[in-house]
Amino acid sequence: MQFYQDGYRPGDPDIRPAAPGRRAPGTFPEQVDVLIAGTGPAGSVLAAQLAEFPDISTLVVERREAALELGHADGVACRTVEMFNGFGLAERLMREAYWVNETSFWGPDSADGIARTGRIQDVADGLSEYPHVIVNQARMQDLLLEHMANSPSRLVPDYGLELIDVSVAETGDHPVTATLRRTGAEPGADITVAAKYAVGCEGARSNVRRSLGIKMQGDARNHAWGVMDMLAVTDFPDIRLKSAIQSASGGSILLIPREGGYLVRLYVDLGDIDPGDREARGRFTADSVIEAAQKILHPYTLDVKEIAWWSVYEVGQRIAERFDDVLPEDRGTRTPRVFIAGDACHTHSAKAGQGMNVSMQDGFNLGWKLAAVLQGRSPEALLDTYSEERQVIAQELIDFDLKWSTAMAAKPKDPANPDAGGMDAAERQGIFTQGGRFTAGFATDYRPGMITGEGTHEHLASGFPVGERFHSSPVIRLADAKPLQLGHQALADGRWRIYVFADAARPDAADSRLAALCTFLAEAPSSPVCSFTPAGVDDDAVFDVRAVLQQHHRDVEPGDVPAFLLPRRAPLGLIDYEKVFTADAANDIFAARGIDRELGAIVVVRPDQYVAHVLPLDAHAELAAFFAGIMRAPALV
Amino acid sequence: MQFYQDGYRPGDPDIRPAAPGRRAPGTFPEQVDVLIAGTGPAGSVLAAQLAEFPDISTLVVERREAALELGHADGVACRTVEMFNGFGLAERLMREAYWVNETSFWGPDSADGIARTGRIQDVADGLSEYPHVIVNQARMQDLLLEHMANSPSRLVPDYGLELIDVSVAETGDHPVTATLRRTGAEPGADITVAAKYAVGCEGARSNVRRSLGIKMQGDARNHAWGVMDMLAVTDFPDIRLKSAIQSASGGSILLIPREGGYLVRLYVDLGDIDPGDREARGRFTADSVIEAAQKILHPYTLDVKEIAWWSVYEVGQRIAERFDDVLPEDRGTRTPRVFIAGDACHTHSAKAGQGMNVSMQDGFNLGWKLAAVLQGRSPEALLDTYSEERQVIAQELIDFDLKWSTAMAAKPKDPANPDAGGMDAAERQGIFTQGGRFTAGFATDYRPGMITGEGTHEHLASGFPVGERFHSSPVIRLADAKPLQLGHQALADGRWRIYVFADAARPDAADSRLAALCTFLAEAPSSPVCSFTPAGVDDDAVFDVRAVLQQHHRDVEPGDVPAFLLPRRAPLGLIDYEKVFTADAANDIFAARGIDRELGAIVVVRPDQYVAHVLPLDAHAELAAFFAGIMRAPALV
Ligand SMILES: Cc1cc2nc3c(=O)[nH]c(=O)nc-3n(C[C@H](O)[C@H](O)[C@H](O)COP(=O)(O)OP(=O)(O)OC[C@H]3O[C@@H](n4cnc5c(N)ncnc54)[C@H](O)[C@@H]3O)c2cc1C
Ligand SMILES: Cc1cc2nc3c(=O)[nH]c(=O)nc-3n(C[C@H](O)[C@H](O)[C@H](O)COP(=O)(O)OP(=O)(O)OC[C@H]3O[C@@H](n4cnc5c(N)ncnc54)[C@H](O)[C@@H]3O)c2cc1C
């Protein structure tokens, strides 16, 4: 954590100084930069990201009267924990959450009961330095809301306000008009807000989506699952392990242990329901869900002491035909003004634990782009990449979920009658293992385009595939010899990261390519740093350049590295010593991530932690060209 | 973290449900169980500990108008981080603090400047799983105060109240009478509070100490150090490393990098002053301290941009002749009613970074004892062990500090004139390395007595020396396969821990000594659990028994362990699955802590994390006898 750069101040460093010019308490804006509807996972991440920028006015409306307290999703993929680290929340999340260390599989035994068929490590070694965890969606949102409230813009949602519809004018600075309505007993007159951009994060029944006339495509719902968070007493031995259980009768349970050591969630298969039967859901009761669970768990007992939350969940695999207000035929001719994110764009089963995670990544993908465009750092075309990128991901999710939920719901193969279909335990466990990268959140691989380079130079850093998330690895910080994770130094602050993995030469040697690159970045008129960093802000306000050396940390001193890597901080001119790292001999990042030791490499990472480009250290012109397509020269003041 | 055992509730699990019957807002008590004066390190830890027990009424008075914001100590020993884990605060502390990874040493160079003479790892490998960190004392207190406020008793200090004096009557339930005075402009009439116990944590000028007529023994102050927290620009290469710097002129600096990446503290040697000269301190100015620092750092520059805090610090090594109100000749005839802790008992230089740490350990040592006596779990004689134990520690601290600060202040040896005295760089570095265990907080070794057994069976668990702090090691939790630190499961909740390291047999084997011990603990009338756990509370309310098995965690199921290790939780009867662990093959605790694999061992650990006893698994009678001397049978209701 870095703080006090603008002077010492007492108190909690996570509560950052409030910026001036915020909305006065008790007032309501007529006009904002961004309107966000909904504080679910998508909306909370998006709002937390925009809260970083107090010069952007953001209005967050939420239909509920207060923050969510119960239920909904609970699976937190490793990738989401990585993102939470960007908001400074990973430690708290990990402390409080259940950790999914192993997953067990149960199938019918030879008698009338169930028996364990396998038990495997949940997340493969080396996939992430963070665990797969489980915690109530409400707590995930709480942490993000707290972060927003402590951010420079002190952003808090406006509860009890429903977005009714949006429309987009063809011209104007604030072309989006949104109609809002109070949800209380006396809603009063509708409220109109004008916005530069609006984002519908209102979940599966999005009014923004409806206003834009965007259709959902895909399967109707026809399979019902009871989901129940309970405090229970059982003799089922794996009650504290994530367990996929299939009984002989064909019923199945996905058992998810929960935070705190006592709570457990069961997803209980309630069988197919007629898609036309709108009353079907209402016929299930808590007792019927428990009874179904007890039957599946037999001969083990389940004595439910308290139901914390329950619901019947029946969702097919559906995806929105578009993720913004630009019709396919208009793409490129106008800038998108309204977006949808999260369940508003894609719904699917809860089985692979993706709902909250993918929705949060939607918000994370969109947040920095909106900020960059609103702050004039990037052209409006950047906003087209949101739909471009996330629609592919959503489609992959839908496809994966179909395969996955089919496997989870498949009847066990009958050994006496193998041709009658069904799935045996080994096959199901195999699908689980294969899907590990996906469920952990690491299957995202953005394609080459405006913000993702071609993988031409990928061999220089083969462990950082272009388009995938930047996979952290341990390093030693030069100035204070602290062992830390390189990736964890990147905050969700909207900045681009340029990681400079040094060539073999010492940084103070005449032939150091690292030094040459720093000279280019610091001085060349064509350097992205010089071209796109406005006057009057810190040198690293737009590009956060960090270097990793190959020398032992005791063999180099801060004075040996280019001054560019020791930037000064306004207003006091203090030196930032946290830009330079060395490989940790015990866990060498050059080896772990396949970085060319002779040549080194530049690894460009987007503000949302995805690798945008890998380049040779001397590819100065290519680096400049890449950013020329993404960034905008600051307006002269 | 464990929570929801008494039913689900939304929100932050660190904010525990408030207990009933707390003091009403706006009221002031006439009578309390414990009165604490001062919210420095000693008082905050003591108060945080007592806040765990809402049935104990605690009044905390603090002379300041609000919590401390600036300055004072900043060194946080590994041992203190371990203790903070007991309060659930280690993660936050580590996130925010500077980590002391290495220490560098500087001496005069051949020219007129300074040169690095050595650079070493600060904390030896394996000493603790926690780092040595640096953070403002105010933040340490903030974290503890927040913990108190979120505890079941919702304890908050009463600011602006000075304790003037205390007296102790010979009889009565609340024999301590304390006089308090408001510190504001209009103090009004003095306030009198009656207490069962009072603790003076008011620092070096303790009124409690004065009231009790306790004298300080030891050296007068005669060496002055300027201490300054600054934001500065320098070309000194080790500005982000803890550095001990000696210049040719004899001046010296101890440089401590601080939290946040920019702040730095310098302790600057200001030379000897005449102990009789009461004005000496006032003659130093911030400029004179900076000037002295600049001279010592020459040829490196130091450009101070902002002074966050500064002070002149001149403290000799002094220790109180007693730590409570019982005169030596009366010891054993009456129970102590008033205690002093922290700087009120011992003052010394700041050089070894012990002031805050030892004071906190004083508070931690006293807290659980007061709670145990007040709750009737232990006889009053337990309170005598506070002085008995902590006075020895304080004396060791004073002795160590004298050696240490002499070394830090010693003039460099003149190679041309070695017999003229002084200390060479290697010798100084050697003293530093030898002192590592002490400065990290691990030299404490309580002697055999009422609460510390003889080390007769120490060979069964040679890595847990009796009297030293329980040195954590990794294990795997059986029920959920979570890798974790065994020691970190112990909260600062006043409970005794009985760690049962299993013999080689399976826990469900007929010859399992672990199982036999559990049967004894669960059933025998002489078992400490049966004898000393009151009716109507959870079985582990007084003794927290945890087992570590030798089998692989996939080879044992929760149902294989004695039911005693799966205790039920009131009110719902839920099962606690977090009592049983297995060795982690990658980091075997039996090997790491020298535990006899054939016989296993019982390791008894005090509520303040010190090893109280090591016993064979079948030493049932010895275990019972040990606790018979410490505990009291609950009163029949
Ligand atoms: C009842 C329910 C149960 C679920 N159970 C599970 C589960 O068991 N497991 C699982 O993995 N996933 C579950 N999900 C799915 C998972 O919660 C979603 O995938 C995830 O929350 C999607 O995040 P989101 O931000 O897109 O939308 P949501 O989480 O749905 O959030 C939308 C937010 O917008 C608000 N809102 C809605 N309309 C408006 C409006 N017009 N104006 C203003 N605010 C509005 C809502 O109150 C809500 O706060 C469940 C979802 C729901 C709704
Ligand atoms: C000014 C100062 C500077 C220091 N600088 C350093 C340093 O640079 N490095 C270092 O390692 N150590 C330093 N120390 C020492 C270190 O802070 C102490 O060792 C440590 O704080 C001792 O903790 P404590 O709780 O015993 O007492 P203190 O921290 O002194 O706390 C005592 C508390 O009691 C309050 N109080 C005092 N009298 C009364 C009363 N009569 N009634 C009610 N409340 C009262 C005080 O306001 C204070 O909050 C410094 C101490 C002081 C006082």
CSV table of C-alpha atoms in Angstrom, one decimal, chain A residues 431-604:
chain,number,residue,atom,x,y,z
A,431,ILE,CA,-15.5,-33.0,-17.1
A,432,PHE,CA,-14.9,-31.2,-13.8
A,433,THR,CA,-11.2,-31.4,-14.0
A,434,GLN,CA,-11.1,-30.3,-17.7
A,435,GLY,CA,-13.4,-27.3,-16.7
A,436,GLY,CA,-11.0,-26.2,-14.0
A,437,ARG,CA,-9.4,-23.4,-15.9
A,438,PHE,CA,-12.9,-22.1,-16.9
A,439,THR,CA,-14.5,-22.3,-13.6
A,440,ALA,CA,-11.5,-20.6,-11.9
A,441,GLY,CA,-12.0,-17.7,-14.4
A,442,PHE,CA,-8.9,-18.2,-16.5
A,443,ALA,CA,-10.4,-19.3,-19.8
A,444,THR,CA,-10.9,-15.6,-20.9
A,445,ASP,CA,-8.6,-15.0,-23.9
A,446,TYR,CA,-9.3,-11.7,-25.6
A,447,ARG,CA,-8.7,-11.7,-29.3
A,448,PRO,CA,-6.4,-9.4,-31.2
A,449,GLY,CA,-8.0,-6.0,-31.8
A,450,MET,CA,-7.8,-2.4,-30.8
A,451,ILE,CA,-6.6,-3.2,-27.3
A,452,THR,CA,-5.1,-6.6,-27.7
A,453,GLY,CA,-2.0,-7.1,-29.7
A,454,GLU,CA,-1.2,-10.0,-32.1
A,455,GLY,CA,0.8,-12.6,-30.2
A,456,THR,CA,3.8,-12.2,-32.6
A,457,HIS,CA,6.3,-11.8,-29.8
A,458,GLU,CA,4.6,-14.1,-27.3
A,459,HIS,CA,7.7,-16.4,-27.2
A,460,LEU,CA,9.6,-13.7,-25.3
A,461,ALA,CA,7.3,-14.2,-22.3
A,462,SER,CA,5.5,-17.4,-23.0
A,463,GLY,CA,3.9,-17.5,-19.5
A,464,PHE,CA,2.0,-14.2,-20.2
A,465,PRO,CA,-0.2,-15.2,-23.2
A,466,VAL,CA,-1.6,-12.1,-24.9
A,467,GLY,CA,-5.3,-11.8,-24.2
A,468,GLU,CA,-5.2,-13.7,-20.9
A,469,ARG,CA,-5.1,-12.3,-17.5
A,470,PHE,CA,-1.6,-11.3,-16.2
A,471,HIS,CA,-0.6,-14.2,-14.1
A,472,SER,CA,1.2,-12.9,-11.1
A,473,SER,CA,4.4,-14.4,-9.8
A,474,PRO,CA,6.7,-13.6,-6.8
A,475,VAL,CA,9.4,-11.0,-7.0
A,476,ILE,CA,11.6,-9.0,-4.5
A,477,ARG,CA,11.1,-5.3,-4.4
A,478,LEU,CA,14.5,-3.6,-4.9
A,479,ALA,CA,14.3,-0.8,-2.5
A,480,ASP,CA,13.2,-2.6,0.6
A,481,ALA,CA,13.8,-6.3,-0.2
A,482,LYS,CA,10.2,-7.2,0.3
A,483,PRO,CA,9.1,-10.5,-1.2
A,484,LEU,CA,5.7,-9.9,-2.9
A,485,GLN,CA,3.5,-10.8,-5.8
A,486,LEU,CA,4.2,-8.6,-8.9
A,487,GLY,CA,0.6,-8.7,-10.0
A,488,HIS,CA,-0.7,-7.6,-6.7
A,489,GLN,CA,0.9,-4.2,-7.0
A,490,ALA,CA,-1.5,-3.3,-9.8
A,491,LEU,CA,-4.5,-1.4,-8.3
A,492,ALA,CA,-7.8,-1.0,-10.0
A,493,ASP,CA,-7.0,2.6,-10.8
A,494,GLY,CA,-7.6,2.7,-14.5
A,495,ARG,CA,-3.9,2.8,-15.4
A,496,TRP,CA,-2.1,0.8,-18.0
A,497,ARG,CA,0.8,-1.2,-16.8
A,498,ILE,CA,4.0,-1.6,-18.7
A,499,TYR,CA,6.1,-4.4,-17.1
A,500,VAL,CA,9.6,-4.2,-18.3
A,501,PHE,CA,11.4,-7.5,-17.8
A,502,ALA,CA,15.0,-6.6,-18.1
A,503,ASP,CA,17.6,-8.1,-20.4
A,504,ALA,CA,20.6,-9.7,-18.9
A,505,ALA,CA,22.7,-6.5,-18.7
A,506,ARG,CA,22.8,-4.5,-15.5
A,507,PRO,CA,20.4,-1.6,-15.6
A,508,ASP,CA,23.4,0.8,-15.3
A,509,ALA,CA,25.4,-0.8,-18.1
A,510,ALA,CA,25.8,1.1,-21.4
A,511,ASP,CA,24.2,-1.7,-23.4
A,512,SER,CA,21.1,-2.1,-21.1
A,513,ARG,CA,18.0,-2.4,-23.3
A,514,LEU,CA,16.0,-1.7,-20.2
A,515,ALA,CA,17.8,1.7,-19.8
A,516,ALA,CA,17.3,2.4,-23.5
A,517,LEU,CA,13.6,1.7,-23.2
A,518,CYS,CA,13.4,4.0,-20.2
A,519,THR,CA,15.1,6.8,-22.1
A,520,PHE,CA,12.7,6.3,-24.9
A,521,LEU,CA,9.7,6.3,-22.6
A,522,ALA,CA,10.9,9.3,-20.6
A,523,GLU,CA,12.1,11.5,-23.5
A,524,ALA,CA,11.0,10.6,-27.0
A,525,PRO,CA,8.2,12.7,-28.3
A,526,SER,CA,6.6,9.5,-29.7
A,527,SER,CA,6.8,7.8,-26.4
A,528,PRO,CA,3.3,6.9,-25.1
A,529,VAL,CA,4.3,8.3,-21.7
A,530,CYS,CA,5.3,11.7,-23.3
A,531,SER,CA,2.4,11.7,-25.8
A,532,PHE,CA,-0.5,10.8,-23.5
A,533,THR,CA,0.3,12.0,-20.0
A,534,PRO,CA,-1.3,15.3,-19.5
A,535,ALA,CA,0.7,18.2,-18.0
A,536,GLY,CA,0.4,18.7,-14.3
A,537,VAL,CA,-0.1,15.1,-13.2
A,538,ASP,CA,2.5,12.6,-12.0
A,539,ASP,CA,4.6,10.9,-14.7
A,540,ASP,CA,2.9,7.6,-14.1
A,541,ALA,CA,-0.7,8.9,-13.9
A,542,VAL,CA,-1.5,7.1,-17.2
A,543,PHE,CA,1.2,4.5,-17.6
A,544,ASP,CA,2.5,2.7,-14.6
A,545,VAL,CA,5.9,1.4,-15.7
A,546,ARG,CA,7.5,-1.3,-13.5
A,547,ALA,CA,10.7,-3.1,-14.1
A,548,VAL,CA,11.9,-6.5,-13.0
A,549,LEU,CA,15.7,-7.1,-13.0
A,550,GLN,CA,17.6,-10.3,-13.2
A,551,GLN,CA,20.3,-9.3,-10.8
A,552,HIS,CA,20.1,-10.2,-7.1
A,553,HIS,CA,18.5,-7.5,-5.1
A,554,ARG,CA,21.6,-6.9,-3.1
A,555,ASP,CA,23.7,-6.4,-6.2
A,556,VAL,CA,21.7,-3.4,-7.5
A,557,GLU,CA,20.9,-0.1,-5.7
A,558,PRO,CA,18.1,2.3,-6.4
A,559,GLY,CA,20.7,4.7,-7.8
A,560,ASP,CA,21.7,2.2,-10.5
A,561,VAL,CA,18.3,2.2,-12.2
A,562,PRO,CA,17.2,4.9,-14.7
A,563,ALA,CA,15.7,7.9,-12.9
A,564,PHE,CA,12.5,7.3,-14.9
A,565,LEU,CA,11.9,4.3,-12.6
A,566,LEU,CA,12.1,6.5,-9.6
A,567,PRO,CA,9.3,9.0,-10.4
A,568,ARG,CA,8.6,12.0,-8.3
A,569,ARG,CA,5.2,12.5,-6.6
A,570,ALA,CA,3.4,15.8,-6.6
A,571,PRO,CA,3.0,18.0,-4.5
A,572,LEU,CA,6.1,17.3,-2.4
A,573,GLY,CA,8.4,15.8,-5.0
A,574,LEU,CA,8.8,12.6,-3.0
A,575,ILE,CA,10.4,9.7,-4.8
A,576,ASP,CA,8.4,6.6,-5.5
A,577,TYR,CA,10.6,3.6,-4.7
A,578,GLU,CA,8.1,0.9,-5.6
A,579,LYS,CA,8.6,0.5,-9.4
A,580,VAL,CA,11.6,-1.8,-9.5
A,581,PHE,CA,11.8,-5.4,-8.5
A,582,THR,CA,14.2,-8.2,-8.9
A,583,ALA,CA,13.7,-11.9,-9.6
A,584,ASP,CA,13.3,-13.9,-6.4
A,585,ALA,CA,15.9,-16.6,-6.6
A,586,ALA,CA,13.7,-19.1,-4.8
A,587,ASN,CA,10.9,-18.6,-7.3
A,588,ASP,CA,12.3,-17.0,-10.4
A,589,ILE,CA,9.7,-15.1,-12.4
A,590,PHE,CA,11.9,-15.3,-15.5
A,591,ALA,CA,11.8,-19.1,-15.3
A,592,ALA,CA,8.2,-19.3,-14.1
A,593,ARG,CA,6.8,-17.1,-16.9
A,594,GLY,CA,9.1,-18.1,-19.6
A,595,ILE,CA,10.8,-14.8,-20.1
A,596,ASP,CA,13.7,-14.5,-22.4
A,597,ARG,CA,16.7,-14.0,-20.2
A,598,GLU,CA,18.9,-12.6,-22.9
A,599,LEU,CA,16.5,-10.2,-24.5
A,600,GLY,CA,14.0,-9.5,-21.8
A,601,ALA,CA,10.4,-8.4,-22.8
A,602,ILE,CA,7.8,-5.7,-22.5
A,603,VAL,CA,4.5,-7.0,-21.1
A,604,VAL,CA,1.7,-4.5,-21.5
